Each structure stands twice: as C-alpha cells, then as structure tokens.
Amino acid sequence: MRAMRIFVLGFACGVWLLQQQSVLPSVPWLAGLGAGALLILALASRTRPGESAPVARRAGAAALLVSAAAALGFVWAAGFAHLRLAEELPAAIEGRDIELKGVVAGLPQALERGVRFEFDVEQAAPGVPPHISLAWYRGRDEAGDDASPLIPVRAGERWRFTVRLKRPHGNLNPHGFDYEAWLFERGIRATGYVRPHSAERIDAQVWRPGYAVEMLRETIRDRFRAALPDAPYAGILIALAVGDQQAIDPDLWQTFARTGITHLMSISGLHVTMFAGLAYALIGWLWRRSATLPLRLPAQHAAAAGGFIAAFLYCLLAGFAVPAQRTLYMLGVVAAARLSGREMAASRVLLLALLLVLLLDPWAVLAAGFWLSFGAVALLFHIGSGRLGPAHWLVEWGRAQWAVTLGMLPALLALFQQFSLVSPLANAVAIPLVSFVITPLALAGTLPFLTPLLSLAHLVTAWLMIFIDWLAGLPLAMWQQAAPPPWSVLLALAGGVWLLLPRGFPARWLGVLAFLPLLTVVPPRPEFGTAEVTVLDVGQGLAVHMQTATHDLLFDAGPAFSADADSGNRIIAPYLRAMGVRSLDTLVISHADKDHEGGAASVLAALPVAILKSSLPFEHALSAQPVPQEPCRDGDRWNWDGVRLEMLHPGTDLLSRKTNDVSCVLRVTAGGKSVLLTSDIEAVSENALLKRHASDLAADVMTVPHHGSRTSSTPGFIAAVAARDVVFPVGYRNHYGHPKDDVVARYVQSGARLHRTDTDGAVWIGFGSAGIAFRHERVERQRYWHVR
C-alpha cells in the first residue's frame, strides 16, 4: 500500500519534469532510461525490506522506488510528446491555400465577426495535422457591413474548405499564459482560417460516438438559448450543463474571480459527485423495489455501477475537463472496490485517480485546474485524517472551508497573483445553491419536456448573483500582489499542512509564520541610476514597460483583440500585477491606432495612473477618462531616480496630418546608455527628427519604427540613431507582412543586432553605467512544444 503511494507520487514527478524540458530527449535515450527503471523496479520488488528492517534501508528502498517511478513517468510523457510533435505543420505550407476535408469536432464558438471551431482533418495535403483549429469570418459588402450574418457550421458536420494554416503560436510574456501549451495539450497542431467562398458542406451529420456527443451538447446549448433568449445568466446554466464556459459573459468571470467562486462555474468535481450520488440513490431505491433483481445483483453493486455510469455520461456532456476526470476516476475506483467487496483508503483513491489522469493526459500538469483540483481534495483528506470522531456538520463545513481557503492560498498567488478575501462567505452560500439547486435544475432542463425548469434555475441564479455582486463590490474583496518566489510558495504550502494538523500536535501556530514571506517578499527593482525596459509580446502592436528604482511608465497599450478582450486585460494588467506594479506614474499612448491604444482603457481600469501623455485627438474616447492628461511635446524632460526621460516628438514644425506621424517618441537614458521608443513614425517624422535632433538622436537600443514597415526606417534615420540593438515589435505571420525584408536588410547592414517579439517573445533590456543586458522570454521559458 505504501509502495503504491510512493510509486504514484514519483511517477507524477517524472511527468512534471518532462514538461519542463526545452528539448525532448532522443528515443534511444528514453528507451534506455525506461529499461533501467523497469529493471530497478523488478529488483526492488524482490528485495523490498519489511517493517522491521532498519530505517536507513527502508529509506533507501523508498528513494530507489521514487527514482524508478519518476523515470517511468518521464519516459511515458516523453513518448506521448514525441507522437504529438510528429504532427507538426511543415513551415513550407504555412500561409498557403490548402484544400481539406473533415468534420467539425467540437462546439463552434462565436467570434465578433465569425465563428471558431476544432476540426478533424480526414483528407488534405501531406503534412497537415489531423486536428486543427479554424476560424471562419463573415465577409463584408462594399459599405463595410457584414455581408453574411450567419455562418452555418455545426458540430458533427463534414465540410470541404480551402484554408490557410500556421503553426500554433501565442504571445509569451513574463508570468503570462502559455497559449501554445494549451493548444498542444488539446492536440491542436495548427490554426488557421477559412478562405472566402471556399466552403462546401458534404454531410450534415457524421455518426461517430465523439461527434454524437458534441451534436447533443450543441443541441442542448441551442435549447437553453431559445428558452432564455435575453436572460443575463443563461451562460452560467449552459456552462453547468454542457461545460461551455465561453457562454458566460466575460464581465461575470471578473466577478467570480473577485469572490472566489470561479470553480463553481465549470463542471467541478462537486457537481459530478452530486450527480453520481443522486443516480446512486435513485438506482438503489428502484433496485430494492424489484423482487428478482436483488437476487441477481445486490442493490449496492447495481447502485455503484449506475452511479459511475451517470458520472461518466455527465463528464462526456461537460467536455471531460480535468476536475471532472479526477472525480470520475475516483468514483470509478470506489465503485470497483464496492463491487469487489473491498474498502479503500481515501488517499489511495485519490492517488489512483491521479495516476489515471496522467496516464491518459500527461499534459494535465500544465493546467492550473489540475493543481487546484487535486490540491483541494488532498487538503480535505488531510483535515479528515487523525480525527477521533465526526463533529457537528456545521463544524465540519467550517473546517473544510478554512482548510481549502488556507491551503489553496499559496497556489492561487503563484498561479494568478490574487485571491478573494470574501471567498469563504461567497462559497458558503454559492456551493449549496449551485451544487444542489441550480445544477440539478439545469441538468433536468436538458430534457425537452422539462425545459420550463430552466426559468426557475435562472431565477435562483439571479438571486445568488445579487449577493455575489454585493460581495464583489466590497473595496477589500480581492488581495493582489506580485508573483511570489517559488521558495516562498513551497514554504507556505508546508506551513499550511502543518497548521491544518489535528489538535494535539505541538506548535501548530508556527505554520502561520511560514506564510509571511509569501505575502511580504517583493520583487527586486532596478538600482538608482539604472532602468529596465520590457518590450512586451502583444502580437501586432506595441506595449513597453519602463521601470526605475521607484517609478513605472507604460509606453502604449497594445492592440484590441475583440469587443471584450484586449492587450490591457489579457496581457498588460496581469503582467504589471505579477511584477508588483500597483500604479503607473505615466501612461504614454503614442497615437490613435488600435494596435497601440487598444488596451489603454483596460489598463486605466485596472490600476491608478498619475498622468496620461498622448497625441490623441480631443474627440478620442480616452480623452474622457478621469485621469490628468497632457499632450506629448518635443522638449518635455523629466528625471526619475537618476534616469533621464526626453520626449523628442511630435514638434510644432510637423506638417503631416497622418496619425502615425504625430506618434510620441521617447528616449530613456541611464548611465550614458539610452533606449529610443519610436512607435509608428514614418519617413516624414523621421526627417523632422533629423532636423531637430540631428546631433543628439543617437541611442544604443531602438524599437523599430512602424513595426518594420517600408514607410519608415529611412537610411538616414538608421544612421543617425546608430543603434547597436533594434527590437521589432511584430505579430507572428501578421497579415501586413511586417517586418519587410528590405527594411530588415537595412538594419543588418548597419551592424545592429536584431530582436523580434514574434520569435523572441517579450524582450527585456537592462541598462545603466555597467552596460546593457538582454533577456528573451522564449529563451527563458523555452519548452519543447514552442514554435522555433
């Protein structure tokens, strides 16, 4: 029993270690490692020491078992990774028109001007991966309006498309979300879009088990939308019934995060357990009513098997997420034990579920939900062990709330740099309502003759949201801080385990002290007289964070992606929070282009800004923001902590009325080294700068004007700046074709070293009297699944 626990934990460590590799080991090397691990396991099983053996011998045997198990986990995960990497889209066919045939494999998700869906490829050119993600955008008529308001694509349909594909690529920033890892875990090895007027539906329905489930999920989603057409919380009911979390309004996710109930708005283990328990009770009751069925199979056995089948069907309907998998496998282990007449320890059930998850999906360790799900259940088992007897149900409930809140705190700060202070109160009300009222009503509403129950479910949800909105609006609802160092997270986890030990253990209060570094350690800032500049990877756009010893500046705020998502709320605000930035001393919005000011409103909503400098027109929406504002002007100079900042553009002599030509240009100088931020200036602006600042335009580092467009980077300007390093802020395979080859060639001929956000991720620049240093996020966080 103890050996099994040690093996599973070692196996999990090996799987996790493989996912930290920048390059996969070769197949022969893995084969040797696996053979060695199996040999060690065979020897260990024959020479396993008994309980009476010396402690040193037992400890040595345990270490050997952990090592062998970790090696097997490493090899297992690597084997899966090699198979998936073999499905990579060849670079030679990126961006080319490709005709393919296949089946819509999942729920289509609405976009602002189209729809996105996963697609199983059945017939295509050599090299096209078998599973891809496609977007299909509506066309526009001559007036610029949508010419095709409806895109008729549904789950389970077979289509023929002409598409353009590219390898999976995502923005990579410090502490940021790894979109490529998310795609890799889901088996999506290429993304692309459908070419206009190239689609042909071949079959309306492809009857395979997986597609049938997706068709059923879409039918239920459509029924929910038809029954609750204008209901504000219909998306919550859809998410609870079929696992479509994108049905929930993005603003609601912010409310859930502030109150700590996000886990309830997806198919969690609690929902699956509840549904299985209801099925268990109903089947057991019906089975006992029969005169003959209990003679063939005991009612407890029939109820256990029926409860597991019900849980399995619910997990299928809900999309089979990690929390649901964990619960399903735990229920399966319990059902198997019940059928065999054996009782199993709770910890063994949890570890067997962990092993099954990792065997089927070695990339589950990359998901935050994996750690939070297994961690929460492990904490509940931890506080339940060593107790002399059951306490009052209210005491047990409070103890569970306290354990999960305290134990999950380090993980939440490590993963999201925030946690809800009102979470215990919110969950105390939301868990029973969502789990035992709203979710059962939503599931019952999936049946056509019980659709009226959806209105009742929505009414209860609306009542709950009144309370949740009130909690979210409290000034101290959320704690936010910088990303804690890993050692402080491990220390706090150990302290939480110690603090939650049963009464009678000595000095449990010492566990509180282990949390102090987690909550108090702040990230280092530049020394006086030095500065750090980070050109963030926001795709086709610009966002630059500049930091001195006590001040922070953001130059531009990246693009808007849709009506609800932009660089501000998806990239910049989480990055600043993780860096420990509580406020901005200056926000510079260089000009009125969506790829530079698209995320500004979200940044202003996320944290205080002392002053906004810009060249925006008076009628621009940002001009109405309640923040002090002033225009960018040539000649503005200020000093922060021994670092000089100078605004070089626009000047009063500029005749062009183009938006790009009034872009703000900022130079930052520390210790005789300087960085020039040029935004989208074009040739007219460059010539104006040469006239006004010909003798003092030189800089060591420069962001390339206008992303490397042919309208900028004139030879005279490149020579005057004479930058030894240049940064191209560009999106991967952007439709503008930036940077242009001839522009890149000019910088190469000048002797400059090139850095690009599409290939390097975020580019960090540290400079001062000691010199200039660079770090690239794709080098710092390189993993084997990243595009090279």
PDB file of C-alpha atoms in Angstrom, residues 32-212:
ATOM      1  CA  GLY A  32      17.497   3.054 -22.143  1.00  0.00           C
ATOM      2  CA  LEU A  33      16.074   5.091 -19.274  1.00  0.00           C
ATOM      3  CA  GLY A  34      12.818   3.139 -19.324  1.00  0.00           C
ATOM      4  CA  ALA A  35      14.592  -0.226 -19.409  1.00  0.00           C
ATOM      5  CA  GLY A  36      16.780   0.797 -16.483  1.00  0.00           C
ATOM      6  CA  ALA A  37      13.762   1.937 -14.471  1.00  0.00           C
ATOM      7  CA  LEU A  38      11.921  -1.346 -15.088  1.00  0.00           C
ATOM      8  CA  LEU A  39      14.995  -3.298 -14.029  1.00  0.00           C
ATOM      9  CA  ILE A  40      15.249  -1.308 -10.809  1.00  0.00           C
ATOM     10  CA  LEU A  41      11.556  -1.890 -10.089  1.00  0.00           C
ATOM     11  CA  ALA A  42      11.954  -5.637 -10.639  1.00  0.00           C
ATOM     12  CA  LEU A  43      14.924  -5.797  -8.269  1.00  0.00           C
ATOM     13  CA  ALA A  44      13.195  -3.606  -5.698  1.00  0.00           C
ATOM     14  CA  SER A  45      10.092  -5.818  -5.655  1.00  0.00           C
ATOM     15  CA  ARG A  46      12.229  -8.856  -4.808  1.00  0.00           C
ATOM     16  CA  THR A  47      14.318  -7.174  -2.143  1.00  0.00           C
ATOM     17  CA  ARG A  48      11.645  -4.982  -0.536  1.00  0.00           C
ATOM     18  CA  PRO A  49      12.522  -4.534   3.162  1.00  0.00           C
ATOM     19  CA  GLY A  50       9.932  -5.391   5.785  1.00  0.00           C
ATOM     20  CA  GLU A  51       8.591  -3.135   8.511  1.00  0.00           C
ATOM     21  CA  SER A  52      11.216  -4.463  10.905  1.00  0.00           C
ATOM     22  CA  ALA A  53      14.138  -3.524   8.625  1.00  0.00           C
ATOM     23  CA  PRO A  54      16.450  -0.652   9.649  1.00  0.00           C
ATOM     24  CA  VAL A  55      15.184   2.843   8.896  1.00  0.00           C
ATOM     25  CA  ALA A  56      18.127   3.593   6.606  1.00  0.00           C
ATOM     26  CA  ARG A  57      17.411   0.539   4.480  1.00  0.00           C
ATOM     27  CA  ARG A  58      13.722   1.371   4.167  1.00  0.00           C
ATOM     28  CA  ALA A  59      14.541   4.982   3.281  1.00  0.00           C
ATOM     29  CA  GLY A  60      16.996   3.806   0.619  1.00  0.00           C
ATOM     30  CA  ALA A  61      14.398   1.456  -0.877  1.00  0.00           C
ATOM     31  CA  ALA A  62      11.835   4.283  -0.965  1.00  0.00           C
ATOM     32  CA  ALA A  63      14.306   6.621  -2.692  1.00  0.00           C
ATOM     33  CA  LEU A  64      15.054   3.905  -5.254  1.00  0.00           C
ATOM     34  CA  LEU A  65      11.343   3.360  -5.879  1.00  0.00           C
ATOM     35  CA  VAL A  66      10.712   7.107  -6.300  1.00  0.00           C
ATOM     36  CA  SER A  67      13.603   7.403  -8.764  1.00  0.00           C
ATOM     37  CA  ALA A  68      12.431   4.459 -10.849  1.00  0.00           C
ATOM     38  CA  ALA A  69       8.833   5.705 -10.854  1.00  0.00           C
ATOM     39  CA  ALA A  70       9.936   9.214 -11.838  1.00  0.00           C
ATOM     40  CA  ALA A  71      11.976   7.777 -14.695  1.00  0.00           C
ATOM     41  CA  LEU A  72       8.961   5.829 -15.937  1.00  0.00           C
ATOM     42  CA  GLY A  73       6.756   8.924 -15.699  1.00  0.00           C
ATOM     43  CA  PHE A  74       9.363  10.895 -17.628  1.00  0.00           C
ATOM     44  CA  VAL A  75       9.558   8.245 -20.359  1.00  0.00           C
ATOM     45  CA  TRP A  76       5.764   7.857 -20.539  1.00  0.00           C
ATOM     46  CA  ALA A  77       5.186  11.577 -21.007  1.00  0.00           C
ATOM     47  CA  ALA A  78       8.058  11.856 -23.489  1.00  0.00           C
ATOM     48  CA  GLY A  79       6.574   9.100 -25.626  1.00  0.00           C
ATOM     49  CA  PHE A  80       3.290  10.979 -25.897  1.00  0.00           C
ATOM     50  CA  ALA A  81       5.173  14.199 -26.641  1.00  0.00           C
ATOM     51  CA  HIS A  82       7.173  12.631 -29.490  1.00  0.00           C
ATOM     52  CA  LEU A  83       3.987  11.345 -31.097  1.00  0.00           C
ATOM     53  CA  ARG A  84       2.328  14.742 -30.894  1.00  0.00           C
ATOM     54  CA  LEU A  85       5.362  16.652 -32.150  1.00  0.00           C
ATOM     55  CA  ALA A  86       5.379  14.399 -35.222  1.00  0.00           C
ATOM     56  CA  GLU A  87       2.054  16.029 -36.203  1.00  0.00           C
ATOM     57  CA  GLU A  88       3.651  19.479 -36.622  1.00  0.00           C
ATOM     58  CA  LEU A  89       2.630  21.553 -39.636  1.00  0.00           C
ATOM     59  CA  PRO A  90       5.593  21.957 -42.022  1.00  0.00           C
ATOM     60  CA  ALA A  91       6.792  25.556 -42.247  1.00  0.00           C
ATOM     61  CA  ALA A  92       6.792  25.289 -46.051  1.00  0.00           C
ATOM     62  CA  ILE A  93       2.982  25.185 -46.262  1.00  0.00           C
ATOM     63  CA  GLU A  94       2.257  27.935 -43.730  1.00  0.00           C
ATOM     64  CA  GLY A  95       0.186  30.705 -45.260  1.00  0.00           C
ATOM     65  CA  ARG A  96      -0.612  28.779 -48.443  1.00  0.00           C
ATOM     66  CA  ASP A  97      -4.093  27.894 -49.701  1.00  0.00           C
ATOM     67  CA  ILE A  98      -4.814  24.265 -48.787  1.00  0.00           C
ATOM     68  CA  GLU A  99      -7.934  22.293 -49.612  1.00  0.00           C
ATOM     69  CA  LEU A 100      -9.017  19.836 -46.961  1.00  0.00           C
ATOM     70  CA  LYS A 101     -11.995  17.717 -45.936  1.00  0.00           C
ATOM     71  CA  GLY A 102     -13.029  16.809 -42.434  1.00  0.00           C
ATOM     72  CA  VAL A 103     -15.519  17.028 -39.588  1.00  0.00           C
ATOM     73  CA  VAL A 104     -16.352  19.815 -37.133  1.00  0.00           C
ATOM     74  CA  ALA A 105     -15.127  18.140 -33.946  1.00  0.00           C
ATOM     75  CA  GLY A 106     -16.410  20.408 -31.164  1.00  0.00           C
ATOM     76  CA  LEU A 107     -18.816  23.132 -30.174  1.00  0.00           C
ATOM     77  CA  PRO A 108     -18.416  26.121 -32.543  1.00  0.00           C
ATOM     78  CA  GLN A 109     -17.657  29.288 -30.566  1.00  0.00           C
ATOM     79  CA  ALA A 110     -18.934  32.658 -31.725  1.00  0.00           C
ATOM     80  CA  LEU A 111     -16.389  35.365 -32.508  1.00  0.00           C
ATOM     81  CA  GLU A 112     -17.026  39.073 -33.006  1.00  0.00           C
ATOM     82  CA  ARG A 113     -17.290  38.592 -36.765  1.00  0.00           C
ATOM     83  CA  GLY A 114     -17.467  34.873 -37.216  1.00  0.00           C
ATOM     84  CA  VAL A 115     -17.023  31.539 -35.530  1.00  0.00           C
ATOM     85  CA  ARG A 116     -14.126  29.337 -34.332  1.00  0.00           C
ATOM     86  CA  PHE A 117     -14.198  25.544 -34.161  1.00  0.00           C
ATOM     87  CA  GLU A 118     -11.963  22.494 -33.866  1.00  0.00           C
ATOM     88  CA  PHE A 119     -11.720  20.387 -36.997  1.00  0.00           C
ATOM     89  CA  ASP A 120     -10.711  16.758 -37.560  1.00  0.00           C
ATOM     90  CA  VAL A 121      -8.931  16.512 -40.916  1.00  0.00           C
ATOM     91  CA  GLU A 122      -9.817  13.456 -42.995  1.00  0.00           C
ATOM     92  CA  GLN A 123      -8.283  14.388 -46.329  1.00  0.00           C
ATOM     93  CA  ALA A 124      -5.640  17.044 -47.061  1.00  0.00           C
ATOM     94  CA  ALA A 125      -2.204  17.698 -48.450  1.00  0.00           C
ATOM     95  CA  PRO A 126       0.717  15.801 -46.863  1.00  0.00           C
ATOM     96  CA  GLY A 127       1.839  17.340 -43.567  1.00  0.00           C
ATOM     97  CA  VAL A 128      -1.481  18.803 -42.438  1.00  0.00           C
ATOM     98  CA  PRO A 129      -2.074  17.735 -38.800  1.00  0.00           C
ATOM     99  CA  PRO A 130      -5.114  15.575 -38.052  1.00  0.00           C
ATOM    100  CA  HIS A 131      -6.591  18.049 -35.536  1.00  0.00           C
ATOM    101  CA  ILE A 132      -6.649  21.804 -36.127  1.00  0.00           C
ATOM    102  CA  SER A 133      -8.488  24.960 -35.072  1.00  0.00           C
ATOM    103  CA  LEU A 134     -10.209  27.070 -37.736  1.00  0.00           C
ATOM    104  CA  ALA A 135     -11.839  30.486 -37.739  1.00  0.00           C
ATOM    105  CA  TRP A 136     -14.470  31.381 -40.294  1.00  0.00           C
ATOM    106  CA  TYR A 137     -15.090  35.118 -40.611  1.00  0.00           C
ATOM    107  CA  ARG A 138     -18.083  36.808 -42.174  1.00  0.00           C
ATOM    108  CA  GLY A 139     -17.462  38.751 -45.361  1.00  0.00           C
ATOM    109  CA  ARG A 140     -18.127  42.460 -45.800  1.00  0.00           C
ATOM    110  CA  ASP A 141     -20.038  44.220 -48.518  1.00  0.00           C
ATOM    111  CA  GLU A 142     -18.945  47.383 -50.303  1.00  0.00           C
ATOM    112  CA  ALA A 143     -20.264  49.573 -47.464  1.00  0.00           C
ATOM    113  CA  GLY A 144     -18.132  47.669 -44.966  1.00  0.00           C
ATOM    114  CA  ASP A 145     -21.093  45.913 -43.329  1.00  0.00           C
ATOM    115  CA  ASP A 146     -21.349  42.174 -42.775  1.00  0.00           C
ATOM    116  CA  ALA A 147     -22.489  40.571 -45.993  1.00  0.00           C
ATOM    117  CA  SER A 148     -23.189  37.136 -44.444  1.00  0.00           C
ATOM    118  CA  PRO A 149     -24.700  37.495 -40.972  1.00  0.00           C
ATOM    119  CA  LEU A 150     -24.809  33.758 -40.280  1.00  0.00           C
ATOM    120  CA  ILE A 151     -22.086  31.145 -40.712  1.00  0.00           C
ATOM    121  CA  PRO A 152     -23.846  27.762 -40.882  1.00  0.00           C
ATOM    122  CA  VAL A 153     -21.355  25.416 -39.232  1.00  0.00           C
ATOM    123  CA  ARG A 154     -22.384  22.885 -36.573  1.00  0.00           C
ATOM    124  CA  ALA A 155     -20.737  20.106 -34.620  1.00  0.00           C
ATOM    125  CA  GLY A 156     -20.586  16.757 -36.398  1.00  0.00           C
ATOM    126  CA  GLU A 157     -20.850  18.153 -39.941  1.00  0.00           C
ATOM    127  CA  ARG A 158     -18.457  17.152 -42.704  1.00  0.00           C
ATOM    128  CA  TRP A 159     -17.115  20.071 -44.783  1.00  0.00           C
ATOM    129  CA  ARG A 160     -14.675  20.783 -47.566  1.00  0.00           C
ATOM    130  CA  PHE A 161     -12.698  24.019 -47.016  1.00  0.00           C
ATOM    131  CA  THR A 162      -9.891  25.968 -48.569  1.00  0.00           C
ATOM    132  CA  VAL A 163      -7.877  27.262 -45.638  1.00  0.00           C
ATOM    133  CA  ARG A 164      -4.658  28.982 -44.706  1.00  0.00           C
ATOM    134  CA  LEU A 165      -2.825  27.472 -41.754  1.00  0.00           C
ATOM    135  CA  LYS A 166       0.055  28.362 -39.475  1.00  0.00           C
ATOM    136  CA  ARG A 167       1.793  26.555 -36.671  1.00  0.00           C
ATOM    137  CA  PRO A 168       0.410  27.222 -33.170  1.00  0.00           C
ATOM    138  CA  HIS A 169       1.827  30.457 -31.816  1.00  0.00           C
ATOM    139  CA  GLY A 170       0.966  32.563 -28.795  1.00  0.00           C
ATOM    140  CA  ASN A 171       2.257  35.649 -27.048  1.00  0.00           C
ATOM    141  CA  LEU A 172       4.894  34.847 -24.443  1.00  0.00           C
ATOM    142  CA  ASN A 173       5.481  37.284 -21.597  1.00  0.00           C
ATOM    143  CA  PRO A 174       6.837  37.080 -18.035  1.00  0.00           C
ATOM    144  CA  HIS A 175       4.290  35.309 -15.805  1.00  0.00           C
ATOM    145  CA  GLY A 176       1.932  35.171 -18.795  1.00  0.00           C
ATOM    146  CA  PHE A 177      -0.378  32.473 -20.112  1.00  0.00           C
ATOM    147  CA  ASP A 178       1.258  29.945 -22.468  1.00  0.00           C
ATOM    148  CA  TYR A 179      -1.278  29.629 -25.274  1.00  0.00           C
ATOM    149  CA  GLU A 180       0.927  27.223 -27.213  1.00  0.00           C
ATOM    150  CA  ALA A 181       0.967  24.835 -24.245  1.00  0.00           C
ATOM    151  CA  TRP A 182      -2.833  24.993 -24.072  1.00  0.00           C
ATOM    152  CA  LEU A 183      -3.137  24.145 -27.772  1.00  0.00           C
ATOM    153  CA  PHE A 184      -0.542  21.385 -27.509  1.00  0.00           C
ATOM    154  CA  GLU A 185      -2.376  19.732 -24.605  1.00  0.00           C
ATOM    155  CA  ARG A 186      -5.588  19.734 -26.657  1.00  0.00           C
ATOM    156  CA  GLY A 187      -3.810  18.186 -29.638  1.00  0.00           C
ATOM    157  CA  ILE A 188      -4.311  21.241 -31.878  1.00  0.00           C
ATOM    158  CA  ARG A 189      -1.211  21.313 -34.069  1.00  0.00           C
ATOM    159  CA  ALA A 190      -2.211  24.111 -36.461  1.00  0.00           C
ATOM    160  CA  THR A 191      -4.518  27.109 -36.512  1.00  0.00           C
ATOM    161  CA  GLY A 192      -5.935  28.975 -39.477  1.00  0.00           C
ATOM    162  CA  TYR A 193      -8.935  30.450 -41.190  1.00  0.00           C
ATOM    163  CA  VAL A 194     -11.368  29.526 -43.953  1.00  0.00           C
ATOM    164  CA  ARG A 195     -10.857  31.342 -47.227  1.00  0.00           C
ATOM    165  CA  PRO A 196     -13.864  33.308 -48.567  1.00  0.00           C
ATOM    166  CA  HIS A 197     -16.307  31.472 -50.838  1.00  0.00           C
ATOM    167  CA  SER A 198     -14.486  28.158 -50.443  1.00  0.00           C
ATOM    168  CA  ALA A 199     -16.762  26.143 -48.153  1.00  0.00           C
ATOM    169  CA  GLU A 200     -18.936  23.181 -49.085  1.00  0.00           C
ATOM    170  CA  ARG A 201     -20.964  21.088 -46.646  1.00  0.00           C
ATOM    171  CA  ILE A 202     -20.713  17.426 -47.599  1.00  0.00           C
ATOM    172  CA  ASP A 203     -22.644  15.680 -44.804  1.00  0.00           C
ATOM    173  CA  ALA A 204     -24.994  17.239 -42.272  1.00  0.00           C
ATOM    174  CA  GLN A 205     -24.240  14.586 -39.637  1.00  0.00           C
ATOM    175  CA  VAL A 206     -21.317  12.210 -39.138  1.00  0.00           C
ATOM    176  CA  TRP A 207     -22.408   9.497 -36.731  1.00  0.00           C
ATOM    177  CA  ARG A 208     -19.450   8.615 -34.563  1.00  0.00           C
ATOM    178  CA  PRO A 209     -19.600   8.477 -30.752  1.00  0.00           C
ATOM    179  CA  GLY A 210     -17.481  11.572 -30.159  1.00  0.00           C
ATOM    180  CA  TYR A 211     -19.303  13.640 -32.751  1.00  0.00           C
ATOM    181  CA  ALA A 212     -22.680  12.456 -31.471  1.00  0.00           C
TER     182      ALA A 212
END
